[in-house]
Short mmCIF file of C-alpha atoms in Angstrom, two decimals:
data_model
loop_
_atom_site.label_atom_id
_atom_site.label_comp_id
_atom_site.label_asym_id
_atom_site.label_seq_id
_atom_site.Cartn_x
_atom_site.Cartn_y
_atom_site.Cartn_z
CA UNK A 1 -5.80 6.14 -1.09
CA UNK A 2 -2.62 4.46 -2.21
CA UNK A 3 0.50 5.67 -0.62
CA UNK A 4 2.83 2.90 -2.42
CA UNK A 5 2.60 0.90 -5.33
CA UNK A 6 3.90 -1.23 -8.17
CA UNK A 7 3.02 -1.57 -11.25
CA UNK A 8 4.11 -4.55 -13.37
CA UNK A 9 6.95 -4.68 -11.36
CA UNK A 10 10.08 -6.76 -12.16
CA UNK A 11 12.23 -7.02 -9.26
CA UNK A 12 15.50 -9.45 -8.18
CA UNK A 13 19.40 -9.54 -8.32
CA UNK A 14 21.33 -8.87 -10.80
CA UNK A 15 19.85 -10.61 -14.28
CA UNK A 16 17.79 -12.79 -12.19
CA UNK A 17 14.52 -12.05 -11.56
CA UNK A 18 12.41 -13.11 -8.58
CA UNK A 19 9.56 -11.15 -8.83
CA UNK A 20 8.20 -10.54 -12.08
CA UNK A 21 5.36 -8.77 -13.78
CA UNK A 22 3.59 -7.42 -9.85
CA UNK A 23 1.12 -5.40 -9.27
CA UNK A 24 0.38 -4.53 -5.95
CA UNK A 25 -1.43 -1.29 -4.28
CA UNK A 26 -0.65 -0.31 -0.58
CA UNK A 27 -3.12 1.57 1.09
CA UNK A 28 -2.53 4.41 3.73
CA UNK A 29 -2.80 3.93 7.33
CA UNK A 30 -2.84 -0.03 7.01
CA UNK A 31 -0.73 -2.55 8.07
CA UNK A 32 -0.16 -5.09 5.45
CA UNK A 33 2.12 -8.37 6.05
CA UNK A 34 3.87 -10.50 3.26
CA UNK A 35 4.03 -14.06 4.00
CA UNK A 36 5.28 -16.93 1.88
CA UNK A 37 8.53 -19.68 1.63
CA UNK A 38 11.58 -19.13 1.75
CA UNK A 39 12.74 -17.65 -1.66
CA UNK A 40 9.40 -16.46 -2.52
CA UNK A 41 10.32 -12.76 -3.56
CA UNK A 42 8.46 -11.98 -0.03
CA UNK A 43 12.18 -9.48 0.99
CA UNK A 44 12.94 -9.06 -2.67
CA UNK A 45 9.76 -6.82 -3.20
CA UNK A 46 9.79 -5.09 0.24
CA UNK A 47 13.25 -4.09 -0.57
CA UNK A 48 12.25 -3.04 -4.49
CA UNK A 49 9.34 -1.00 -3.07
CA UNK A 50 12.27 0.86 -0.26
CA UNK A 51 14.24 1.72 -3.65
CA UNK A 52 17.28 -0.33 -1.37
CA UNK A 53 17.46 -2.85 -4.79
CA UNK A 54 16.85 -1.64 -8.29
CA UNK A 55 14.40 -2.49 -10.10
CA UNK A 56 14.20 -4.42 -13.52
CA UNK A 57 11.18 -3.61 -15.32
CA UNK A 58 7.93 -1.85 -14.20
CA UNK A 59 7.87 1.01 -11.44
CA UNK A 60 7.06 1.71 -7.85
CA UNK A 61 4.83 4.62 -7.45
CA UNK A 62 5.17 6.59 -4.28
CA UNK A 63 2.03 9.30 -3.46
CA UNK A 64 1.14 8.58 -6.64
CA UNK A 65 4.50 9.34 -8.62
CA UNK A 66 7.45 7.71 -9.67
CA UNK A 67 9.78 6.84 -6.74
CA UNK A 68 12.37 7.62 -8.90
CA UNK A 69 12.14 10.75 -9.76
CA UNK A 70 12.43 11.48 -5.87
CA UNK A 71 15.99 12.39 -4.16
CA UNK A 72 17.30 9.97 -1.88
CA UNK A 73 16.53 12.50 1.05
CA UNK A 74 12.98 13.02 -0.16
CA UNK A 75 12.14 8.88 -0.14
CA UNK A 76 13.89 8.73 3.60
CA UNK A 77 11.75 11.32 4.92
CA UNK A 78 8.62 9.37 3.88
CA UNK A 79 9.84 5.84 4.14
CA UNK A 80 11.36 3.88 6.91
CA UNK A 81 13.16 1.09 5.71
CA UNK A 82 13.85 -1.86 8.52
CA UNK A 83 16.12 -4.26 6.17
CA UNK A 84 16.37 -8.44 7.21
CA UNK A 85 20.54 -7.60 8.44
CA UNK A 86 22.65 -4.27 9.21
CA UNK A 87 25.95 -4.12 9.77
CA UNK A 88 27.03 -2.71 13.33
CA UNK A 89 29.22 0.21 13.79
CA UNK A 90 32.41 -0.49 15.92
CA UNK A 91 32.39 1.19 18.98
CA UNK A 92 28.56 3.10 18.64
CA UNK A 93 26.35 3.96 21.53
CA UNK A 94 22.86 2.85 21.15
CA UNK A 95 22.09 6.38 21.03
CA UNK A 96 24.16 7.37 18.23
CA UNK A 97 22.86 4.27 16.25
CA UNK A 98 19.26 5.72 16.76
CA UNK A 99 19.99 9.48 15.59
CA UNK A 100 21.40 8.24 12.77
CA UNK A 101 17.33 8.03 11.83
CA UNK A 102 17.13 11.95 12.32
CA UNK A 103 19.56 12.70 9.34
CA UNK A 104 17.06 12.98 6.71
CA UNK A 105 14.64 15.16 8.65
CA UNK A 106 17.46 17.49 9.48
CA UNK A 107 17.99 18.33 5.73
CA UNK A 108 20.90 20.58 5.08
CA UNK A 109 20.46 23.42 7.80
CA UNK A 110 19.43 21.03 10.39
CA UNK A 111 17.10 20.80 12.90
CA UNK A 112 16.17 22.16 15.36
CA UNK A 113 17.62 19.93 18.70
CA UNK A 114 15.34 19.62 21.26
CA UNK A 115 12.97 18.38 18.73
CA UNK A 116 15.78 15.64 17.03
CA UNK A 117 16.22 14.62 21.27
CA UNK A 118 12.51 14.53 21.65
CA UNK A 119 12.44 12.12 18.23
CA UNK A 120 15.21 10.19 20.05
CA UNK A 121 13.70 9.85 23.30
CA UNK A 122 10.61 9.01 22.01
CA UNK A 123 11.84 6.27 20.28
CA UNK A 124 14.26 4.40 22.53
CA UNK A 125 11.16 4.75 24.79
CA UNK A 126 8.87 2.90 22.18
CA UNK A 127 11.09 0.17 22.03
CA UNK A 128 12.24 -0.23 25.30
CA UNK A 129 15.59 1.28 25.43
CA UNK A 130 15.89 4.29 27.02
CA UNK A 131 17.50 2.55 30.26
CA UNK A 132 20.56 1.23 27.44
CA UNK A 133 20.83 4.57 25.90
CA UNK A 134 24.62 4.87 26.49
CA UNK A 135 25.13 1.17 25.80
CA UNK A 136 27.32 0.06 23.01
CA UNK A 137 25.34 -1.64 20.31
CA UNK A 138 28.07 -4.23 19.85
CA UNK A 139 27.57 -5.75 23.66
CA UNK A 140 23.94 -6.37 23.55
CA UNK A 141 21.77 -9.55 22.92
CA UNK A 142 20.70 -10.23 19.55
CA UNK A 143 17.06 -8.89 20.47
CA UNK A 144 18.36 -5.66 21.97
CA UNK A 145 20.22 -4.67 18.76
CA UNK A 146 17.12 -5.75 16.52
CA UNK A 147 14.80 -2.74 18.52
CA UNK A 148 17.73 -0.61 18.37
CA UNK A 149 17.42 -0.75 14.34
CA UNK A 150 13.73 -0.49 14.98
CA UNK A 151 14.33 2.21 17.13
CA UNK A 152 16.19 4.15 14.30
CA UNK A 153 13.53 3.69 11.89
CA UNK A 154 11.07 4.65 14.22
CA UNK A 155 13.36 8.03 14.60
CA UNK A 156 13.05 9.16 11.23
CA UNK A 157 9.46 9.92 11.93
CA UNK A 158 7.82 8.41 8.59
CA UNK A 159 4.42 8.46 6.90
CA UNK A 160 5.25 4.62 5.92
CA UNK A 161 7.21 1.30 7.36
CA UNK A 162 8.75 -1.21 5.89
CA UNK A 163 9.72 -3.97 8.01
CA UNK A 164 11.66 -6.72 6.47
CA UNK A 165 11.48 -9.89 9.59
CA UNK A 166 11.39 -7.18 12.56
CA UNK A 167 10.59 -10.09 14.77
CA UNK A 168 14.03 -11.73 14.36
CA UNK A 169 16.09 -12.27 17.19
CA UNK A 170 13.08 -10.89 19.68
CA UNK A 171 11.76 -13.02 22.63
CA UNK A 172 8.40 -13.88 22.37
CA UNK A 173 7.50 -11.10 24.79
CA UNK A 174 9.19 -8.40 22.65
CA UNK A 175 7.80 -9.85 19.54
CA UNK A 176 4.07 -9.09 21.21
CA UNK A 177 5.16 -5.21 22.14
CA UNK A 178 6.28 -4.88 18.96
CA UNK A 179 3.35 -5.88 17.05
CA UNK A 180 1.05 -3.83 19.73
CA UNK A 181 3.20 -1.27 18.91
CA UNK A 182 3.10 -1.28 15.01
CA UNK A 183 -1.00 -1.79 15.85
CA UNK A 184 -0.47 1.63 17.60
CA UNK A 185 1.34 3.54 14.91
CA UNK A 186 -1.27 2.94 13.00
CA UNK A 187 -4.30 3.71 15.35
CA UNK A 188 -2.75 6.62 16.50
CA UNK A 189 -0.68 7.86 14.41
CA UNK A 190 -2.33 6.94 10.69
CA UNK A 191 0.97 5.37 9.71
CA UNK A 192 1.00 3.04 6.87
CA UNK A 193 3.37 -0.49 8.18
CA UNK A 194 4.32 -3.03 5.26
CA UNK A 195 6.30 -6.15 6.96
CA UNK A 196 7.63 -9.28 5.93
CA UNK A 197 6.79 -12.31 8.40
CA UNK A 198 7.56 -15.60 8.77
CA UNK A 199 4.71 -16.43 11.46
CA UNK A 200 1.37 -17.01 9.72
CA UNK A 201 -0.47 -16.29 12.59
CA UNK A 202 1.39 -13.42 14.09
CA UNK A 203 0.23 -11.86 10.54
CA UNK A 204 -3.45 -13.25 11.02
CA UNK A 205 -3.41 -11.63 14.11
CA UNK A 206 -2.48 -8.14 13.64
CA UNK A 207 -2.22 -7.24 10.19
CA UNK A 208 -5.49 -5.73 8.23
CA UNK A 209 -4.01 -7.42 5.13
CA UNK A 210 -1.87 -10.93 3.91
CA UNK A 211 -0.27 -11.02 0.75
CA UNK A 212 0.98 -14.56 0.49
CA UNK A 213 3.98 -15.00 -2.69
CA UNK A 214 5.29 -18.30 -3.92
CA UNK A 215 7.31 -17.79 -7.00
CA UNK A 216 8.00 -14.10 -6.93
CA UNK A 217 3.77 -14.24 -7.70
CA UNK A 218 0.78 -13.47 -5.36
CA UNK A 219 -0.73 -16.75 -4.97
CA UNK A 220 -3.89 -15.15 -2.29
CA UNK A 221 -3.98 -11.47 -1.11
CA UNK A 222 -6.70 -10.07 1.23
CA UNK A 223 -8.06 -9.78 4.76
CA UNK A 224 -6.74 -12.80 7.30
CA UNK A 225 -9.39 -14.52 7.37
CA UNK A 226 -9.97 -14.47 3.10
CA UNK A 227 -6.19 -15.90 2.98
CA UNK A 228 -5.77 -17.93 5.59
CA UNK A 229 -7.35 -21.04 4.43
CA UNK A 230 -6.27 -25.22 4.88
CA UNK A 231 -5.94 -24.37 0.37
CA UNK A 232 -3.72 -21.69 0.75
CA UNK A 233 -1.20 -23.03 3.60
CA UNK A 234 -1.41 -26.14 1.35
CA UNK A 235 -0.69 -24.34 -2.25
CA UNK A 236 1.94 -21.91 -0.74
CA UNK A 237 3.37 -23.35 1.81
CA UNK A 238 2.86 -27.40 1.42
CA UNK A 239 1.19 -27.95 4.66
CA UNK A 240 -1.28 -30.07 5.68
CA UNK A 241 -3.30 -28.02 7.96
CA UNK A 242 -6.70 -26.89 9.93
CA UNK A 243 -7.50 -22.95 10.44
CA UNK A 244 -9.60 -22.51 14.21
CA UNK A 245 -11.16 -19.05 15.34
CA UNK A 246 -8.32 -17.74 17.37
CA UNK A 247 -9.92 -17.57 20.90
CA UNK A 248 -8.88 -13.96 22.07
CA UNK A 249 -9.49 -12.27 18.49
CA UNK A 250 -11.77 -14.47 16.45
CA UNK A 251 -9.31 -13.81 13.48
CA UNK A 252 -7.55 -17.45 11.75
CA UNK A 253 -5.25 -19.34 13.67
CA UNK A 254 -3.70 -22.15 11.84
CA UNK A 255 -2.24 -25.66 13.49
CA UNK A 256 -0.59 -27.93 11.09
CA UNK A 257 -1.50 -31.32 11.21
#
């Protein structure tokens, strides 16, 4: 069953467009990673499908109908939206950044609050932050900020991810809880993760599905080891390179030459 899609989607800034003419179906309770160059369209189209940038031509289709014709509340209560940068806000706990995610589920007579603090709690737990709760955002590491955003998103308590580079800033050790934990969402929870990567193999690895763009197009789409091939890496990303069975997984691991 498709919970997102676009059809003949134009998408980019301004007049320009980076993505044009896409069609692309997103599956429910799958985790599906776009991969390509820099300037391939890869955050461009996450962001299109979020409704964050407008689109040009086309449509994105969300349960089957016209994102648009959804409220703003409506699309926040069934997508999470992780974008590449966020601005901090002066002087805010870690906690207050995080129930910021509860807003849309509260609706206009609000919610209920032991079940907004059990959201909350839940996930600064997820991500590792309960013990910085009371921390401002604005004095921790670079990593620590990046799961507090993830932490927010997680908050709004979502059908459907999307994850634009929520690996950034991470050490590798948080980069491997947080893919375990997107693997989780969607074991145990049925949720449906899209995510923008930059590591080719962190995709192989834990994704069901790799779209790889070059050119605002979809140059190989399928399972890791369908698009993770020495032809690919060498069409998309101009690398000379051989793909091994990775030895804990048996899914593609690629080592450039």
């Amino acid at each position: 069953m498709s919970v997102l899609a676009a059809r003949r989607l134009d998408a980019g800034h301004g007049r320009r467009v980076v993505v044009p003419g896409l069609d692309l179906e997103i599956e429910a309770g799958t985790v599906t990673a776009l991969v390509g160059p820099n300037g391939s369209g890869k955050s461009t189209l996450l962001m299109t499908l979020a409704r964050v940038l407008r689109r040009q031509g086309g449509e994105v289709l969300l349960d089957g109908e016209p994102i648009d014709a959804r409220s703003s509340v409506e699309v926040a209560r069934r997508l999470g939206v992780l974008p590449q940068t966020a601005v901090v806000p002066l002087g805010a706990t870690v906690r207050e950044v995080v129930e910021q995610g509860r807003f849309p589920q509260r609706g206009a007579w609000a919610m209920l609050r032991r079940r907004d603090d059990g959201a909350l709690w839940r996930a600064l737990g997820l991500t590792g932050l309960t013990d910085l709760a009371d921390r401002r955002l604005d004095s921790l590491s670079g990593g620590e900020r990046q799961r507090a955003w993830i932490a927010m998103t997680l908050a709004q308590e979502t059908g459907v991810l999307l994850l634009d580079e929520p690996t950034t800033y991470l050490d590798v050790r948080h980069q491997v809880d947080l893919m375990r934990l997107v693997e989780s969402l969607r074991d145990e929870h049925g949720m449906t993760v899209v995510m923008v990567l930059h590591d080719l193999n962190q995709a192989a690895r834990h994704a069901d599905r790799v779209v790889a763009l070059r050119d605002g197009r979809v140059r190989a789409d399928g399972s890791p080891a369908a698009v993770m091939t020495p032809a690919m890496l060498a069409e998309v990303f101009g690398i000379d390179a051989v793909v091994v069975p990775d030895p804990v997984t048996g899914r593609p691991l690629f080592v450039a030459r």
